[in-house]
Amino acid sequence: MAMLVVKVGGGRGIDYDAVCADLAELHRLARPWLLVHGGSHETNVLSEALGHPPRFVTSASGYESRYTDRATLEIFEMAYCGKVNKGIVERLQGLGVPAVGLAGLDGRLLSGRRKSTLTIVEGGKKKVLRDDHTGKITSVNTDLIRVLYEAGYVLVVCPPAISDDHVAVNVDGDRAAARIAEAVTADDLVILSNVPGLLRDPDDEATLIPQIASEALNEHFGYAKGRMKKKLMAAQEALDGGVGRVVLGDARIAQPIRAALGGRGTVIGRPTDHRA
Amino acid sequence: MAMLVVKVGGGRGIDYDAVCADLAELHRLARPWLLVHGGSHETNVLSEALGHPPRFVTSASGYESRYTDRATLEIFEMAYCGKVNKGIVERLQGLGVPAVGLAGLDGRLLSGRRKSTLTIVEGGKKKVLRDDHTGKITSVNTDLIRVLYEAGYVLVVCPPAISDDHVAVNVDGDRAAARIAEAVTADDLVILSNVPGLLRDPDDEATLIPQIASEALNEHFGYAKGRMKKKLMAAQEALDGGVGRVVLGDARIAQPIRAALGGRGTVIGRPTDHRA
Amino acid sequence: MPKCLECDAEITLKADVEAGEIIDCPDCGTEFEVRSVDPPTLDHAPQEEEDWGE
Amino acid sequence: MPKCLECDAEITLKADVEAGEIIDCPDCGTEFEVRSVDPPTLDHAPQEEEDWGE
């Protein structure tokens, strides 16, 4: 049975109980999966509470990202690797899933190349940020994944990754999921977030785009703004990496993963096989 | 080579860089070890900053512990599993050690029995606390440890454990290290903290007790107050579990682990073999 | 006024009594936990397990 | 006043210039990063890598 990679976002309104219940059912049905999760909402709340409010910057080429200085990185780790990761592991254990939570740091599960500088536009000025702990994933430690799955465990993974110069780096969770899906030759990558999928009009959930062929994905980037743009980039990278189908699904509905596997949301690549 | 279990406290003034450098050297010398770490100082700082100040309670039988309601447990996870655990893994990776950070939750590495109630004395009154997420370790998942060590990885472990009813529970780090040392049949358990070892007079570091025979340990409980009392309990449990030697060492000195292995601190059980 | 669950003696609760507090029956000495103050309800105090925790 | 590292033209820094800011040489258009404001020192602007991040 090919591996299923599921990415669940960390935004507001994500129902981890429903996601975990669905994952537990898939585990019971012997469908192997690996979960990658976010934690941006928790990180924002924690940053504010600790008097180090999040600073989002827009790169010269228009991408928004969290400026991750050392203090932010440690807050990021507390939210992602501490609260969210262990909260999910606790839920899954309670549902009979032998879950193991790992950050990309652990055993160099996710290695990345740290960007030495980030050029941003802020207050009408172009600026260079130097101590941004951000990177791009260059490799996935499939050996560590294989060892744990062969021993019967199931992985719950989150950033940060670790750079070649051994520094923890914040990486985009959706693209991390895509790289993992590619590395484990997953058939499906399901990306769940607090929106139904790719919408022609972001403010109108009725404008959901149900199906996009791989080669047509490029033409749809125009519909995506902010985080959705990164999800499309992730989908493109997964498809390029041999993943057959990427589904952008809604994390707020009941049985969100099986709904996505059944074609609910935006299916990119291989159309849903309704006989399965 | 028998396993060495090292416990490093989470108190103020712990020099994780020195501890990690020492561990990396031992790894280079092919001396297998497993690290258990604390994080109480970070947890206190975080609790205060989040407006949920730590509440330490004293049980009817005189033991002090952190009252761990659900909110405290999540702060505890952020500090232990997020900041401290991943900070140590990051340092070790930078020193060439293939470290993997796990909480006791992960893969049920540490299972515990949750105390349903805690009877405390506070403000001259005896009280029952109900939603205390505290427990005692009942079993260690040696299978998960073996799988990862055989694959060449090295473990960095911290609480919480997971209870039989699948709830994350705060467990005493020193006693967790003792149970792990017993489970992996370690020769040595080194417990490092921000004191030189067991002192006859806690305020005078010159009153260090260098050597205690296993059978004489009981007579020395009188010298221990607060956290040190728990370290002696942990030492007793490790010795009862077949661990040959427990050394209470100072985490603030250079090469703290090799100093402890060389007999510096309070050696309990098998005297230090100076030929080794 | 709540009654002792063992010997039926009447137990007067102090003004500053709190939920969760443990009190003893003045007659037979049995320990009770004040489960709630209003209305005052008592329950046998939980059996004290050896404590531990971080 | 700092000089352009390419064409030696003099580059006047605005009053609100910040360390890390990128400015262009008015003559040859080369981009520089203001490494420090006082004393004003310039360096070639870093080559822009495709960005990413959470």
PDB file of N, CA and C in Angstrom, chain B residues 219-274:
ATOM      1  N   GLU B 219      20.691   5.947  54.728  1.00  0.00           N
ATOM      2  CA  GLU B 219      21.068   6.797  55.869  1.00  0.00           C
ATOM      3  C   GLU B 219      21.359   8.247  55.440  1.00  0.00           C
ATOM      4  N   HIS B 220      21.525   8.454  54.146  1.00  0.00           N
ATOM      5  CA  HIS B 220      21.934   9.797  53.707  1.00  0.00           C
ATOM      6  C   HIS B 220      20.752  10.677  53.287  1.00  0.00           C
ATOM      7  N   PHE B 221      19.529  10.106  53.343  1.00  0.00           N
ATOM      8  CA  PHE B 221      18.374  10.916  52.880  1.00  0.00           C
ATOM      9  C   PHE B 221      18.221  12.181  53.726  1.00  0.00           C
ATOM     10  N   GLY B 222      18.697  12.086  54.972  1.00  0.00           N
ATOM     11  CA  GLY B 222      18.563  13.245  55.875  1.00  0.00           C
ATOM     12  C   GLY B 222      19.264  14.492  55.341  1.00  0.00           C
ATOM     13  N   TYR B 223      20.318  14.295  54.540  1.00  0.00           N
ATOM     14  CA  TYR B 223      21.060  15.463  54.025  1.00  0.00           C
ATOM     15  C   TYR B 223      20.325  16.134  52.864  1.00  0.00           C
ATOM     16  N   ALA B 224      19.331  15.431  52.311  1.00  0.00           N
ATOM     17  CA  ALA B 224      18.759  15.930  51.051  1.00  0.00           C
ATOM     18  C   ALA B 224      17.458  16.679  51.301  1.00  0.00           C
ATOM     19  N   LYS B 225      17.359  17.801  50.649  1.00  0.00           N
ATOM     20  CA  LYS B 225      16.089  18.549  50.735  1.00  0.00           C
ATOM     21  C   LYS B 225      15.564  18.754  49.304  1.00  0.00           C
ATOM     22  N   GLY B 226      14.268  18.957  49.191  1.00  0.00           N
ATOM     23  CA  GLY B 226      13.671  19.335  47.906  1.00  0.00           C
ATOM     24  C   GLY B 226      14.105  18.421  46.779  1.00  0.00           C
ATOM     25  N   ARG B 227      14.598  19.009  45.702  1.00  0.00           N
ATOM     26  CA  ARG B 227      14.894  18.241  44.489  1.00  0.00           C
ATOM     27  C   ARG B 227      15.950  17.181  44.748  1.00  0.00           C
ATOM     28  N   MET B 228      16.912  17.454  45.634  1.00  0.00           N
ATOM     29  CA  MET B 228      17.974  16.467  45.883  1.00  0.00           C
ATOM     30  C   MET B 228      17.375  15.189  46.466  1.00  0.00           C
ATOM     31  N   LYS B 229      16.293  15.342  47.242  1.00  0.00           N
ATOM     32  CA  LYS B 229      15.662  14.141  47.818  1.00  0.00           C
ATOM     33  C   LYS B 229      15.187  13.236  46.673  1.00  0.00           C
ATOM     34  N   LYS B 230      14.671  13.853  45.612  1.00  0.00           N
ATOM     35  CA  LYS B 230      14.174  13.043  44.490  1.00  0.00           C
ATOM     36  C   LYS B 230      15.338  12.391  43.744  1.00  0.00           C
ATOM     37  N   LYS B 231      16.481  13.085  43.730  1.00  0.00           N
ATOM     38  CA  LYS B 231      17.636  12.472  43.041  1.00  0.00           C
ATOM     39  C   LYS B 231      18.089  11.227  43.795  1.00  0.00           C
ATOM     40  N   LEU B 232      18.025  11.290  45.137  1.00  0.00           N
ATOM     41  CA  LEU B 232      18.422  10.103  45.913  1.00  0.00           C
ATOM     42  C   LEU B 232      17.404   8.981  45.704  1.00  0.00           C
ATOM     43  N   MET B 233      16.114   9.352  45.606  1.00  0.00           N
ATOM     44  CA  MET B 233      15.101   8.322  45.333  1.00  0.00           C
ATOM     45  C   MET B 233      15.376   7.681  43.981  1.00  0.00           C
ATOM     46  N   ALA B 234      15.729   8.528  43.001  1.00  0.00           N
ATOM     47  CA  ALA B 234      16.023   8.019  41.652  1.00  0.00           C
ATOM     48  C   ALA B 234      17.248   7.103  41.704  1.00  0.00           C
ATOM     49  N   ALA B 235      18.264   7.542  42.463  1.00  0.00           N
ATOM     50  CA  ALA B 235      19.486   6.720  42.573  1.00  0.00           C
ATOM     51  C   ALA B 235      19.134   5.360  43.181  1.00  0.00           C
ATOM     52  N   GLN B 236      18.313   5.399  44.232  1.00  0.00           N
ATOM     53  CA  GLN B 236      17.917   4.142  44.888  1.00  0.00           C
ATOM     54  C   GLN B 236      17.215   3.219  43.894  1.00  0.00           C
ATOM     55  N   GLU B 237      16.286   3.795  43.114  1.00  0.00           N
ATOM     56  CA  GLU B 237      15.516   2.969  42.163  1.00  0.00           C
ATOM     57  C   GLU B 237      16.438   2.405  41.075  1.00  0.00           C
ATOM     58  N   ALA B 238      17.415   3.214  40.650  1.00  0.00           N
ATOM     59  CA  ALA B 238      18.339   2.731  39.603  1.00  0.00           C
ATOM     60  C   ALA B 238      19.168   1.561  40.153  1.00  0.00           C
ATOM     61  N   LEU B 239      19.699   1.745  41.368  1.00  0.00           N
ATOM     62  CA  LEU B 239      20.530   0.679  41.970  1.00  0.00           C
ATOM     63  C   LEU B 239      19.684  -0.579  42.178  1.00  0.00           C
ATOM     64  N   ASP B 240      18.469  -0.394  42.696  1.00  0.00           N
ATOM     65  CA  ASP B 240      17.577  -1.547  42.881  1.00  0.00           C
ATOM     66  C   ASP B 240      17.310  -2.223  41.533  1.00  0.00           C
ATOM     67  N   GLY B 241      17.322  -1.425  40.439  1.00  0.00           N
ATOM     68  CA  GLY B 241      17.021  -1.964  39.108  1.00  0.00           C
ATOM     69  C   GLY B 241      18.243  -2.556  38.427  1.00  0.00           C
ATOM     70  N   GLY B 242      19.367  -2.629  39.134  1.00  0.00           N
ATOM     71  CA  GLY B 242      20.532  -3.311  38.566  1.00  0.00           C
ATOM     72  C   GLY B 242      21.586  -2.391  37.982  1.00  0.00           C
ATOM     73  N   VAL B 243      21.356  -1.074  38.050  1.00  0.00           N
ATOM     74  CA  VAL B 243      22.380  -0.150  37.528  1.00  0.00           C
ATOM     75  C   VAL B 243      23.545  -0.154  38.527  1.00  0.00           C
ATOM     76  N   GLY B 244      24.782  -0.324  38.000  1.00  0.00           N
ATOM     77  CA  GLY B 244      25.917  -0.530  38.897  1.00  0.00           C
ATOM     78  C   GLY B 244      26.291   0.701  39.701  1.00  0.00           C
ATOM     79  N   ARG B 245      26.229   1.879  39.039  1.00  0.00           N
ATOM     80  CA  ARG B 245      26.744   3.077  39.712  1.00  0.00           C
ATOM     81  C   ARG B 245      25.910   4.296  39.330  1.00  0.00           C
ATOM     82  N   VAL B 246      25.633   5.139  40.295  1.00  0.00           N
ATOM     83  CA  VAL B 246      24.946   6.409  40.031  1.00  0.00           C
ATOM     84  C   VAL B 246      25.872   7.517  40.509  1.00  0.00           C
ATOM     85  N   VAL B 247      26.115   8.494  39.649  1.00  0.00           N
ATOM     86  CA  VAL B 247      26.970   9.609  40.070  1.00  0.00           C
ATOM     87  C   VAL B 247      26.156  10.904  39.998  1.00  0.00           C
ATOM     88  N   LEU B 248      26.090  11.631  41.120  1.00  0.00           N
ATOM     89  CA  LEU B 248      25.441  12.952  41.160  1.00  0.00           C
ATOM     90  C   LEU B 248      26.540  13.973  40.889  1.00  0.00           C
ATOM     91  N   GLY B 249      26.525  14.556  39.678  1.00  0.00           N
ATOM     92  CA  GLY B 249      27.626  15.438  39.278  1.00  0.00           C
ATOM     93  C   GLY B 249      27.181  16.873  39.033  1.00  0.00           C
ATOM     94  N   ASP B 250      28.170  17.713  38.750  1.00  0.00           N
ATOM     95  CA  ASP B 250      27.952  19.149  38.568  1.00  0.00           C
ATOM     96  C   ASP B 250      27.895  19.467  37.068  1.00  0.00           C
ATOM     97  N   ALA B 251      26.774  20.030  36.650  1.00  0.00           N
ATOM     98  CA  ALA B 251      26.588  20.312  35.215  1.00  0.00           C
ATOM     99  C   ALA B 251      27.297  21.597  34.793  1.00  0.00           C
ATOM    100  N   ARG B 252      27.846  22.330  35.756  1.00  0.00           N
ATOM    101  CA  ARG B 252      28.369  23.661  35.438  1.00  0.00           C
ATOM    102  C   ARG B 252      29.864  23.636  35.125  1.00  0.00           C
ATOM    103  N   ILE B 253      30.515  22.458  35.257  1.00  0.00           N
ATOM    104  CA  ILE B 253      31.975  22.429  35.059  1.00  0.00           C
ATOM    105  C   ILE B 253      32.280  21.942  33.652  1.00  0.00           C
ATOM    106  N   ALA B 254      33.525  22.073  33.252  1.00  0.00           N
ATOM    107  CA  ALA B 254      33.921  21.598  31.925  1.00  0.00           C
ATOM    108  C   ALA B 254      33.873  20.069  31.933  1.00  0.00           C
ATOM    109  N   GLN B 255      33.593  19.492  30.785  1.00  0.00           N
ATOM    110  CA  GLN B 255      33.498  18.029  30.625  1.00  0.00           C
ATOM    111  C   GLN B 255      32.776  17.389  31.811  1.00  0.00           C
ATOM    112  N   PRO B 256      31.556  17.843  32.061  1.00  0.00           N
ATOM    113  CA  PRO B 256      30.844  17.423  33.280  1.00  0.00           C
ATOM    114  C   PRO B 256      30.601  15.914  33.361  1.00  0.00           C
ATOM    115  N   ILE B 257      30.376  15.270  32.201  1.00  0.00           N
ATOM    116  CA  ILE B 257      30.029  13.835  32.245  1.00  0.00           C
ATOM    117  C   ILE B 257      31.279  13.002  32.488  1.00  0.00           C
ATOM    118  N   ARG B 258      32.356  13.352  31.763  1.00  0.00           N
ATOM    119  CA  ARG B 258      33.576  12.555  31.959  1.00  0.00           C
ATOM    120  C   ARG B 258      34.148  12.783  33.360  1.00  0.00           C
ATOM    121  N   ALA B 259      33.899  14.014  33.894  1.00  0.00           N
ATOM    122  CA  ALA B 259      34.344  14.268  35.282  1.00  0.00           C
ATOM    123  C   ALA B 259      33.561  13.344  36.221  1.00  0.00           C
ATOM    124  N   ALA B 260      32.255  13.255  36.003  1.00  0.00           N
ATOM    125  CA  ALA B 260      31.424  12.400  36.873  1.00  0.00           C
ATOM    126  C   ALA B 260      31.834  10.943  36.713  1.00  0.00           C
ATOM    127  N   LEU B 261      32.044  10.505  35.472  1.00  0.00           N
ATOM    128  CA  LEU B 261      32.461   9.114  35.245  1.00  0.00           C
ATOM    129  C   LEU B 261      33.811   8.845  35.910  1.00  0.00           C
ATOM    130  N   GLY B 262      34.616   9.920  36.039  1.00  0.00           N
ATOM    131  CA  GLY B 262      35.924   9.784  36.683  1.00  0.00           C
ATOM    132  C   GLY B 262      35.828   9.847  38.202  1.00  0.00           C
ATOM    133  N   GLY B 263      34.593   9.995  38.703  1.00  0.00           N
ATOM    134  CA  GLY B 263      34.391   9.947  40.148  1.00  0.00           C
ATOM    135  C   GLY B 263      34.185  11.294  40.801  1.00  0.00           C
ATOM    136  N   ARG B 264      34.112  12.354  39.997  1.00  0.00           N
ATOM    137  CA  ARG B 264      33.944  13.677  40.597  1.00  0.00           C
ATOM    138  C   ARG B 264      32.470  13.911  40.870  1.00  0.00           C
ATOM    139  N   GLY B 265      32.116  14.221  42.151  1.00  0.00           N
ATOM    140  CA  GLY B 265      30.710  14.393  42.556  1.00  0.00           C
ATOM    141  C   GLY B 265      30.424  13.358  43.628  1.00  0.00           C
ATOM    142  N   THR B 266      29.198  12.944  43.767  1.00  0.00           N
ATOM    143  CA  THR B 266      28.843  11.915  44.753  1.00  0.00           C
ATOM    144  C   THR B 266      28.610  10.597  44.014  1.00  0.00           C
ATOM    145  N   VAL B 267      29.507   9.644  44.247  1.00  0.00           N
ATOM    146  CA  VAL B 267      29.392   8.332  43.581  1.00  0.00           C
ATOM    147  C   VAL B 267      28.627   7.397  44.510  1.00  0.00           C
ATOM    148  N   ILE B 268      27.550   6.831  43.982  1.00  0.00           N
ATOM    149  CA  ILE B 268      26.727   5.940  44.811  1.00  0.00           C
ATOM    150  C   ILE B 268      26.760   4.556  44.171  1.00  0.00           C
ATOM    151  N   GLY B 269      27.145   3.549  44.960  1.00  0.00           N
ATOM    152  CA  GLY B 269      27.190   2.170  44.454  1.00  0.00           C
ATOM    153  C   GLY B 269      28.616   1.782  44.157  1.00  0.00           C
ATOM    154  N   ARG B 270      28.853   1.108  43.042  1.00  0.00           N
ATOM    155  CA  ARG B 270      30.180   0.583  42.670  1.00  0.00           C
ATOM    156  C   ARG B 270      31.206   1.725  42.665  1.00  0.00           C
ATOM    157  N   PRO B 271      32.268   1.622  43.451  1.00  0.00           N
ATOM    158  CA  PRO B 271      33.273   2.696  43.450  1.00  0.00           C
ATOM    159  C   PRO B 271      33.843   2.889  42.052  1.00  0.00           C
ATOM    160  N   THR B 272      34.389   4.073  41.817  1.00  0.00           N
ATOM    161  CA  THR B 272      34.951   4.399  40.510  1.00  0.00           C
ATOM    162  C   THR B 272      36.190   3.561  40.281  1.00  0.00           C
ATOM    163  N   ASP B 273      36.227   2.929  39.076  1.00  0.00           N
ATOM    164  CA  ASP B 273      37.413   2.116  38.727  1.00  0.00           C
ATOM    165  C   ASP B 273      38.393   3.056  38.040  1.00  0.00           C
ATOM    166  N   HIS B 274      39.446   3.478  38.766  1.00  0.00           N
ATOM    167  CA  HIS B 274      40.331   4.519  38.220  1.00  0.00           C
ATOM    168  C   HIS B 274      41.236   3.995  37.127  1.00  0.00           C
TER     169      HIS B 274
END
